[in-house]
PDB file of C-alpha atoms in Angstrom:
ATOM      1  CA  UNK L1108     110.715  78.194 135.208  1.00 37.00           C
ATOM      2  CA  UNK L1109     110.895  74.457 135.612  1.00 40.00           C
ATOM      3  CA  UNK L1110     114.115  72.937 134.263  1.00 44.00           C
ATOM      4  CA  UNK L1111     112.307  69.963 132.773  1.00 46.00           C
ATOM      5  CA  UNK L1112     109.084  69.098 130.997  1.00 48.00           C
ATOM      6  CA  UNK L1113     106.704  66.198 131.427  1.00 46.00           C
ATOM      7  CA  UNK L1114     107.101  63.551 128.702  1.00 42.00           C
ATOM      8  CA  UNK L1115     103.432  64.128 127.862  1.00 45.00           C
ATOM      9  CA  UNK L1116     103.769  67.928 127.586  1.00 46.00           C
ATOM     10  CA  UNK L1117     101.882  69.481 124.682  1.00 48.00           C
ATOM     11  CA  UNK L1118     103.758  71.188 121.816  1.00 47.00           C
ATOM     12  CA  UNK L1119     102.444  74.582 122.957  1.00 49.00           C
ATOM     13  CA  UNK L1120     103.724  74.076 126.495  1.00 51.00           C
ATOM     14  CA  UNK L1121     107.095  72.999 125.092  1.00 48.00           C
ATOM     15  CA  UNK L1122     107.246  76.186 123.025  1.00 48.00           C
ATOM     16  CA  UNK L1123     106.356  78.326 126.056  1.00 51.00           C
ATOM     17  CA  UNK L1124     108.959  76.499 128.142  1.00 51.00           C
ATOM     18  CA  UNK L1125     111.726  77.053 125.594  1.00 52.00           C
ATOM     19  CA  UNK L1126     110.695  80.678 125.087  1.00 48.00           C
ATOM     20  CA  UNK L1127     110.833  81.294 128.827  1.00 51.00           C
ATOM     21  CA  UNK L1128     114.278  79.720 129.062  1.00 46.00           C
ATOM     22  CA  UNK L1129     115.604  81.739 126.150  1.00 46.00           C
ATOM     23  CA  UNK L1130     114.108  85.006 127.437  1.00 46.00           C
ATOM     24  CA  UNK L1131     116.043  84.554 130.683  1.00 44.00           C
ATOM     25  CA  UNK L1132     119.324  84.373 128.805  1.00 40.00           C
ATOM     26  CA  UNK L1133     121.973  87.010 129.339  1.00 40.00           C
ATOM     27  CA  UNK L1134     123.436  86.802 125.850  1.00 41.00           C
ATOM     28  CA  UNK L1135     126.524  85.068 124.561  1.00 42.00           C
ATOM     29  CA  UNK L1136     129.871  86.153 123.198  1.00 39.00           C
ATOM     30  CA  UNK L1137     129.122  83.939 120.196  1.00 46.00           C
ATOM     31  CA  UNK L1138     126.160  86.109 119.191  1.00 45.00           C
ATOM     32  CA  UNK L1139     123.425  83.577 119.918  1.00 47.00           C
ATOM     33  CA  UNK L1140     120.981  84.074 122.765  1.00 45.00           C
ATOM     34  CA  UNK L1141     121.178  81.408 125.403  1.00 43.00           C
ATOM     35  CA  UNK L1142     119.382  80.395 128.538  1.00 43.00           C
ATOM     36  CA  UNK L1143     120.986  80.221 131.955  1.00 38.00           C
ATOM     37  CA  UNK L1144     123.327  77.213 132.157  1.00 39.00           C
ATOM     38  CA  UNK L1145     121.695  76.363 135.492  1.00 38.00           C
ATOM     39  CA  UNK L1146     118.527  75.547 133.564  1.00 45.00           C
ATOM     40  CA  UNK L1147     120.417  73.306 131.103  1.00 56.00           C
ATOM     41  CA  UNK L1148     122.602  71.024 133.206  1.00 48.00           C
ATOM     42  CA  UNK L1149     124.641  69.469 130.429  1.00 73.00           C
ATOM     43  CA  UNK L1150     121.640  68.212 128.492  1.00 91.00           C
ATOM     44  CA  UNK L1151     122.982  69.252 125.059  1.00 95.00           C
ATOM     45  CA  UNK L1152     126.315  68.563 123.375  1.00 96.00           C
ATOM     46  CA  UNK L1153     127.533  68.941 119.801  1.00 97.00           C
ATOM     47  CA  UNK L1154     130.036  66.620 118.165  1.00 98.00           C
ATOM     48  CA  UNK L1155     132.272  66.584 115.121  1.00 96.00           C
ATOM     49  CA  UNK L1156     134.787  63.962 114.012  1.00 96.00           C
ATOM     50  CA  UNK L1157     137.647  63.986 111.533  1.00 95.00           C
ATOM     51  CA  UNK L1158     138.493  60.828 109.660  1.00 96.00           C
ATOM     52  CA  UNK L1159     141.538  59.422 107.870  1.00 96.00           C
ATOM     53  CA  UNK L1160     141.740  56.729 105.185  1.00 96.00           C
ATOM     54  CA  UNK L1161     142.702  53.150 106.057  1.00 96.00           C
ATOM     55  CA  UNK L1162     142.379  49.786 104.338  1.00 94.00           C
ATOM     56  CA  UNK L1163     142.833  49.124 100.605  1.00 94.00           C
ATOM     57  CA  UNK L1164     143.823  52.372  98.860  1.00 91.00           C
ATOM     58  CA  UNK L1165     142.738  54.304 101.961  1.00 91.00           C
ATOM     59  CA  UNK L1166     139.072  53.966 101.131  1.00 92.00           C
ATOM     60  CA  UNK L1167     137.940  53.066 104.645  1.00 95.00           C
ATOM     61  CA  UNK L1168     137.197  56.000 106.955  1.00 95.00           C
ATOM     62  CA  UNK L1169     138.403  55.727 110.541  1.00 97.00           C
ATOM     63  CA  UNK L1170     138.243  58.164 113.435  1.00 97.00           C
ATOM     64  CA  UNK L1171     141.364  60.295 113.947  1.00 96.00           C
ATOM     65  CA  UNK L1172     140.016  63.229 115.978  1.00 96.00           C
ATOM     66  CA  UNK L1173     136.850  63.872 117.953  1.00 97.00           C
ATOM     67  CA  UNK L1174     135.653  67.153 119.452  1.00 97.00           C
ATOM     68  CA  UNK L1175     132.637  67.657 121.707  1.00 97.00           C
ATOM     69  CA  UNK L1176     131.334  71.038 122.902  1.00 96.00           C
ATOM     70  CA  UNK L1177     128.574  71.904 125.360  1.00 96.00           C
ATOM     71  CA  UNK L1178     125.478  74.052 124.809  1.00 94.00           C
ATOM     72  CA  UNK L1179     127.540  77.217 125.248  1.00 93.00           C
ATOM     73  CA  UNK L1180     130.178  76.041 122.746  1.00 95.00           C
ATOM     74  CA  UNK L1181     132.849  75.320 125.357  1.00 96.00           C
ATOM     75  CA  UNK L1182     135.127  72.373 124.525  1.00 97.00           C
ATOM     76  CA  UNK L1183     134.564  69.399 126.808  1.00 96.00           C
ATOM     77  CA  UNK L1184     136.466  66.836 124.718  1.00 97.00           C
ATOM     78  CA  UNK L1185     139.060  67.140 121.968  1.00 97.00           C
ATOM     79  CA  UNK L1186     141.511  64.319 121.327  1.00 97.00           C
ATOM     80  CA  UNK L1187     143.407  62.740 118.456  1.00 97.00           C
ATOM     81  CA  UNK L1188     142.639  59.064 118.003  1.00 97.00           C
ATOM     82  CA  UNK L1189     144.812  56.263 116.642  1.00 97.00           C
ATOM     83  CA  UNK L1190     142.793  54.223 114.104  1.00 97.00           C
ATOM     84  CA  UNK L1191     142.638  50.461 114.476  1.00 96.00           C
ATOM     85  CA  UNK L1192     144.125  49.915 110.994  1.00 96.00           C
ATOM     86  CA  UNK L1193     147.296  51.530 109.583  1.00 96.00           C
ATOM     87  CA  UNK L1194     146.705  54.968 108.052  1.00 96.00           C
ATOM     88  CA  UNK L1195     147.038  54.996 104.267  1.00 96.00           C
ATOM     89  CA  UNK L1196     145.719  58.504 103.566  1.00 95.00           C
ATOM     90  CA  UNK L1197     145.769  61.301 106.160  1.00 94.00           C
ATOM     91  CA  UNK L1198     143.349  63.362 104.033  1.00 92.00           C
ATOM     92  CA  UNK L1199     145.039  66.416 105.534  1.00 90.00           C
ATOM     93  CA  UNK L1200     143.431  68.900 103.162  1.00 87.00           C
ATOM     94  CA  UNK L1201     140.032  68.042 104.652  1.00 87.00           C
ATOM     95  CA  UNK L1202     140.782  66.383 108.005  1.00 89.00           C
ATOM     96  CA  UNK L1203     143.638  68.601 109.132  1.00 90.00           C
ATOM     97  CA  UNK L1204     145.298  65.414 110.424  1.00 93.00           C
ATOM     98  CA  UNK L1205     149.055  64.867 109.959  1.00 93.00           C
ATOM     99  CA  UNK L1206     151.482  62.160 111.000  1.00 94.00           C
ATOM    100  CA  UNK L1207     152.617  64.439 113.831  1.00 94.00           C
ATOM    101  CA  UNK L1208     149.156  64.369 115.424  1.00 94.00           C
ATOM    102  CA  UNK L1209     149.274  60.600 115.767  1.00 95.00           C
ATOM    103  CA  UNK L1210     152.303  60.653 118.072  1.00 94.00           C
ATOM    104  CA  UNK L1211     150.148  61.404 121.111  1.00 92.00           C
ATOM    105  CA  UNK L1212     146.902  59.909 119.832  1.00 97.00           C
ATOM    106  CA  UNK L1213     144.997  57.529 122.103  1.00 97.00           C
ATOM    107  CA  UNK L1214     143.785  54.072 120.950  1.00 98.00           C
ATOM    108  CA  UNK L1215     140.351  53.954 119.328  1.00 98.00           C
ATOM    109  CA  UNK L1216     138.769  51.753 122.020  1.00 98.00           C
ATOM    110  CA  UNK L1217     139.894  54.118 124.793  1.00 98.00           C
ATOM    111  CA  UNK L1218     138.583  57.157 122.919  1.00 98.00           C
ATOM    112  CA  UNK L1219     135.318  55.413 122.100  1.00 98.00           C
ATOM    113  CA  UNK L1220     134.694  54.607 125.777  1.00 98.00           C
ATOM    114  CA  UNK L1221     135.411  58.204 126.845  1.00 98.00           C
ATOM    115  CA  UNK L1222     133.215  59.742 124.144  1.00 98.00           C
ATOM    116  CA  UNK L1223     130.244  57.433 124.617  1.00 97.00           C
ATOM    117  CA  UNK L1224     130.302  58.193 128.336  1.00 97.00           C
ATOM    118  CA  UNK L1225     129.874  61.895 127.463  1.00 96.00           C
ATOM    119  CA  UNK L1226     127.089  61.226 124.932  1.00 96.00           C
ATOM    120  CA  UNK L1227     125.045  59.004 127.233  1.00 95.00           C
ATOM    121  CA  UNK L1228     121.582  60.470 127.956  1.00 92.00           C
ATOM    122  CA  UNK L1229     122.431  63.663 126.050  1.00 95.00           C
ATOM    123  CA  UNK L1230     120.732  65.376 123.137  1.00 95.00           C
ATOM    124  CA  UNK L1231     123.526  65.267 120.553  1.00 97.00           C
ATOM    125  CA  UNK L1232     123.806  67.914 117.827  1.00 97.00           C
ATOM    126  CA  UNK L1233     125.909  67.584 114.684  1.00 97.00           C
ATOM    127  CA  UNK L1234     125.940  68.101 110.910  1.00 96.00           C
ATOM    128  CA  UNK L1235     125.448  64.926 108.850  1.00 95.00           C
ATOM    129  CA  UNK L1236     125.935  63.338 112.245  1.00 97.00           C
ATOM    130  CA  UNK L1237     125.476  59.779 110.968  1.00 96.00           C
ATOM    131  CA  UNK L1238     129.050  59.996 109.657  1.00 95.00           C
ATOM    132  CA  UNK L1239     130.348  60.817 113.138  1.00 96.00           C
ATOM    133  CA  UNK L1240     128.396  57.969 114.746  1.00 97.00           C
ATOM    134  CA  UNK L1241     129.645  55.600 112.051  1.00 96.00           C
ATOM    135  CA  UNK L1242     133.245  56.592 112.816  1.00 96.00           C
ATOM    136  CA  UNK L1243     132.540  55.941 116.506  1.00 97.00           C
ATOM    137  CA  UNK L1244     130.882  52.597 115.642  1.00 96.00           C
ATOM    138  CA  UNK L1245     127.871  53.749 117.598  1.00 96.00           C
ATOM    139  CA  UNK L1246     124.158  54.459 117.165  1.00 95.00           C
ATOM    140  CA  UNK L1247     122.645  57.249 119.257  1.00 96.00           C
ATOM    141  CA  UNK L1248     118.876  57.164 119.958  1.00 95.00           C
ATOM    142  CA  UNK L1249     117.091  58.933 117.118  1.00 93.00           C
ATOM    143  CA  UNK L1250     114.859  60.962 119.441  1.00 92.00           C
ATOM    144  CA  UNK L1251     117.966  62.429 121.098  1.00 94.00           C
ATOM    145  CA  UNK L1252     119.766  63.276 117.851  1.00 96.00           C
ATOM    146  CA  UNK L1253     119.605  66.713 116.203  1.00 95.00           C
ATOM    147  CA  UNK L1254     121.151  66.735 112.722  1.00 96.00           C
ATOM    148  CA  UNK L1255     121.549  70.290 111.410  1.00 95.00           C
ATOM    149  CA  UNK L1256     121.725  68.928 107.858  1.00 94.00           C
ATOM    150  CA  UNK L1257     118.155  67.698 108.313  1.00 91.00           C
ATOM    151  CA  UNK L1258     116.401  70.665 109.929  1.00 91.00           C
ATOM    152  CA  UNK L1259     114.182  72.242 107.233  1.00 90.00           C
ATOM    153  CA  UNK L1260     113.634  75.443 109.234  1.00 91.00           C
ATOM    154  CA  UNK L1261     117.373  76.157 109.001  1.00 92.00           C
ATOM    155  CA  UNK L1262     117.287  75.893 105.228  1.00 91.00           C
ATOM    156  CA  UNK L1263     114.178  78.047 105.070  1.00 91.00           C
ATOM    157  CA  UNK L1264     115.818  80.756 107.175  1.00 92.00           C
ATOM    158  CA  UNK L1265     118.740  80.689 104.788  1.00 89.00           C
ATOM    159  CA  UNK L1266     116.376  81.059 101.814  1.00 89.00           C
ATOM    160  CA  UNK L1267     117.183  77.551 100.575  1.00 85.00           C
ATOM    161  CA  UNK L1268     114.871  74.635  99.699  1.00 84.00           C
ATOM    162  CA  UNK L1269     113.642  72.961 102.892  1.00 80.00           C
ATOM    163  CA  UNK L1270     114.691  69.431 101.904  1.00 82.00           C
ATOM    164  CA  UNK L1271     117.958  70.378 100.186  1.00 84.00           C
ATOM    165  CA  UNK L1272     121.215  68.919 101.517  1.00 86.00           C
ATOM    166  CA  UNK L1273     123.147  72.039 102.527  1.00 90.00           C
ATOM    167  CA  UNK L1274     126.735  72.032 103.790  1.00 91.00           C
ATOM    168  CA  UNK L1275     127.679  73.280 107.244  1.00 92.00           C
ATOM    169  CA  UNK L1276     129.918  75.848 105.572  1.00 91.00           C
ATOM    170  CA  UNK L1277     127.023  77.254 103.532  1.00 90.00           C
ATOM    171  CA  UNK L1278     124.616  77.412 106.489  1.00 93.00           C
ATOM    172  CA  UNK L1279     127.273  79.139 108.601  1.00 91.00           C
ATOM    173  CA  UNK L1280     127.754  81.787 105.935  1.00 90.00           C
ATOM    174  CA  UNK L1281     124.031  82.349 105.312  1.00 91.00           C
ATOM    175  CA  UNK L1282     122.796  82.310 108.904  1.00 91.00           C
ATOM    176  CA  UNK L1283     125.754  83.111 111.159  1.00 91.00           C
ATOM    177  CA  UNK L1284     127.649  85.339 108.733  1.00 87.00           C
ATOM    178  CA  UNK L1285     130.885  83.524 109.470  1.00 86.00           C
ATOM    179  CA  UNK L1286     133.406  81.698 107.323  1.00 83.00           C
ATOM    180  CA  UNK L1287     134.473  78.204 108.319  1.00 82.00           C
ATOM    181  CA  UNK L1288     136.511  75.450 106.648  1.00 80.00           C
ATOM    182  CA  UNK L1289     138.682  77.937 104.780  1.00 73.00           C
ATOM    183  CA  UNK L1290     142.285  77.475 103.682  1.00 67.00           C
ATOM    184  CA  UNK L1291     144.114  74.266 102.865  1.00 60.00           C
ATOM    185  CA  UNK L1292     144.991  73.117 106.391  1.00 65.00           C
ATOM    186  CA  UNK L1293     141.809  71.119 106.815  1.00 62.00           C
ATOM    187  CA  UNK L1294     138.678  71.439 108.920  1.00 73.00           C
ATOM    188  CA  UNK L1295     138.689  72.127 112.649  1.00 88.00           C
ATOM    189  CA  UNK L1296     136.389  69.665 114.401  1.00 93.00           C
ATOM    190  CA  UNK L1297     136.044  72.109 117.318  1.00 93.00           C
ATOM    191  CA  UNK L1298     134.919  74.899 114.986  1.00 93.00           C
ATOM    192  CA  UNK L1299     132.503  72.585 113.173  1.00 94.00           C
ATOM    193  CA  UNK L1300     130.967  71.287 116.420  1.00 96.00           C
ATOM    194  CA  UNK L1301     130.533  74.850 117.728  1.00 96.00           C
ATOM    195  CA  UNK L1302     128.950  75.931 114.445  1.00 95.00           C
ATOM    196  CA  UNK L1303     126.454  73.047 114.503  1.00 96.00           C
ATOM    197  CA  UNK L1304     125.444  73.983 118.043  1.00 96.00           C
ATOM    198  CA  UNK L1305     125.029  77.659 117.113  1.00 95.00           C
ATOM    199  CA  UNK L1306     122.820  76.699 114.179  1.00 96.00           C
ATOM    200  CA  UNK L1307     120.705  74.416 116.348  1.00 95.00           C
ATOM    201  CA  UNK L1308     120.249  77.108 118.994  1.00 94.00           C
ATOM    202  CA  UNK L1309     119.175  79.542 116.304  1.00 94.00           C
ATOM    203  CA  UNK L1310     116.002  77.528 115.631  1.00 93.00           C
ATOM    204  CA  UNK L1311     115.769  75.473 118.825  1.00 92.00           C
ATOM    205  CA  UNK L1312     112.307  76.568 119.978  1.00 90.00           C
ATOM    206  CA  UNK L1313     110.675  76.208 116.572  1.00 91.00           C
ATOM    207  CA  UNK L1314     112.398  72.912 115.784  1.00 91.00           C
ATOM    208  CA  UNK L1315     111.637  71.281 119.136  1.00 89.00           C
ATOM    209  CA  UNK L1316     107.994  72.366 118.859  1.00 89.00           C
ATOM    210  CA  UNK L1317     107.722  70.841 115.381  1.00 88.00           C
ATOM    211  CA  UNK L1318     109.378  67.644 116.596  1.00 87.00           C
ATOM    212  CA  UNK L1319     106.900  67.389 119.474  1.00 86.00           C
ATOM    213  CA  UNK L1320     103.976  67.817 117.073  1.00 86.00           C
ATOM    214  CA  UNK L1321     105.331  65.093 114.777  1.00 81.00           C
ATOM    215  CA  UNK L1322     105.579  62.473 117.531  1.00 71.00           C
ATOM    216  CA  UNK L1323     102.923  59.746 117.181  1.00 70.00           C
ATOM    217  CA  UNK L1324     100.249  59.819 119.915  1.00 66.00           C
ATOM    218  CA  UNK L1325     100.768  57.368 122.731  1.00 61.00           C
ATOM    219  CA  UNK L1326      98.318  54.445 122.585  1.00 63.00           C
ATOM    220  CA  UNK L1327      95.835  54.565 125.439  1.00 60.00           C
ATOM    221  CA  UNK L1328      95.892  51.672 127.883  1.00 55.00           C
ATOM    222  CA  UNK L1329      92.786  49.473 127.618  1.00 56.00           C
ATOM    223  CA  UNK L1330      90.438  49.693 130.588  1.00 54.00           C
ATOM    224  CA  UNK L1331      90.127  46.228 132.078  1.00 52.00           C
ATOM    225  CA  UNK L1332      87.047  45.317 134.075  1.00 52.00           C
ATOM    226  CA  UNK L1333      88.265  43.039 136.913  1.00 50.00           C
ATOM    227  CA  UNK L1334      84.867  41.291 137.027  1.00 50.00           C
ATOM    228  CA  UNK L1335      85.290  40.349 133.375  1.00 49.00           C
ATOM    229  CA  UNK L1336      88.640  38.744 134.178  1.00 49.00           C
ATOM    230  CA  UNK L1337      87.208  36.624 136.978  1.00 48.00           C
ATOM    231  CA  UNK L1338      84.184  35.634 134.868  1.00 49.00           C
ATOM    232  CA  UNK L1339      86.501  34.456 132.098  1.00 47.00           C
ATOM    233  CA  UNK L1340      88.584  32.531 134.598  1.00 42.00           C
ATOM    234  CA  UNK L1341      85.509  30.653 135.811  1.00 47.00           C
ATOM    235  CA  UNK L1342      84.509  29.815 132.227  1.00 47.00           C
ATOM    236  CA  UNK L1343      85.781  26.283 131.638  1.00 48.00           C
ATOM    237  CA  UNK L1344      87.051  27.120 128.131  1.00 49.00           C
ATOM    238  CA  UNK L1345      90.013  28.794 129.869  1.00 46.00           C
ATOM    239  CA  UNK L1346      90.849  25.793 132.055  1.00 50.00           C
ATOM    240  CA  UNK L1347      93.817  23.508 131.232  1.00 51.00           C
ATOM    241  CA  UNK L1348      92.885  20.532 129.061  1.00 52.00           C
ATOM    242  CA  UNK L1349      94.232  17.922 131.494  1.00 54.00           C
ATOM    243  CA  UNK L1350      92.238  19.433 134.345  1.00 48.00           C
ATOM    244  CA  UNK L1351      89.076  19.318 132.236  1.00 50.00           C
ATOM    245  CA  UNK L1352      89.678  15.651 131.388  1.00 54.00           C
ATOM    246  CA  UNK L1353      90.207  14.670 135.047  1.00 51.00           C
ATOM    247  CA  UNK L1354      86.993  16.366 136.103  1.00 51.00           C
ATOM    248  CA  UNK L1355      84.855  14.357 133.621  1.00 52.00           C
TER     249      UNK L1355
END
């Protein structure tokens, strides 16, 4: 099976391609079927960020931890990040961030450079991923972004309205039968990134096929008759005005 598809591949050929890849999988310890990693050379990653409050009354959200996992759910990046402004609210109950974590945190600019290098040319999966990109002060290409909070087929599988805004925690419980974000010690960005990737993989073939069908058709290039071009060139209406005046 070819490891890549032509940009002009039809939705049906995309579906067959994905099905073939998935059928070659040898299973996963995480309970989701997967294709051979040799056929997916780092094309997909999932991201999750934790934020703390800065600025007046801690109302600004700044990056304090970022985790990135690969298609198989293995951690490829997980670091604490020192915000650019002083931290006013650690939001520990939700972020899991404490003052202790900031002792070895790296500066935001350094983290941003490292993370964006990983995301470059990747298909990036996440849940309500616009919040993560906002924390990174970054915009990823829309056609390479897969937001699990905006995949109707996930909601439908869970028996929920297709356009409803469903939390990662709820989707994980309905579709993966696992509990996440429990307790009062905050979220784990690694766990959340892995969960988003598992959810995406659950409906990958169907979702990618639907995405391919929704793409607008490419405009066809006009056929230019070279004789028409030369005829127009010889027509004096296309000649420069000063040249026309000098020839009179």
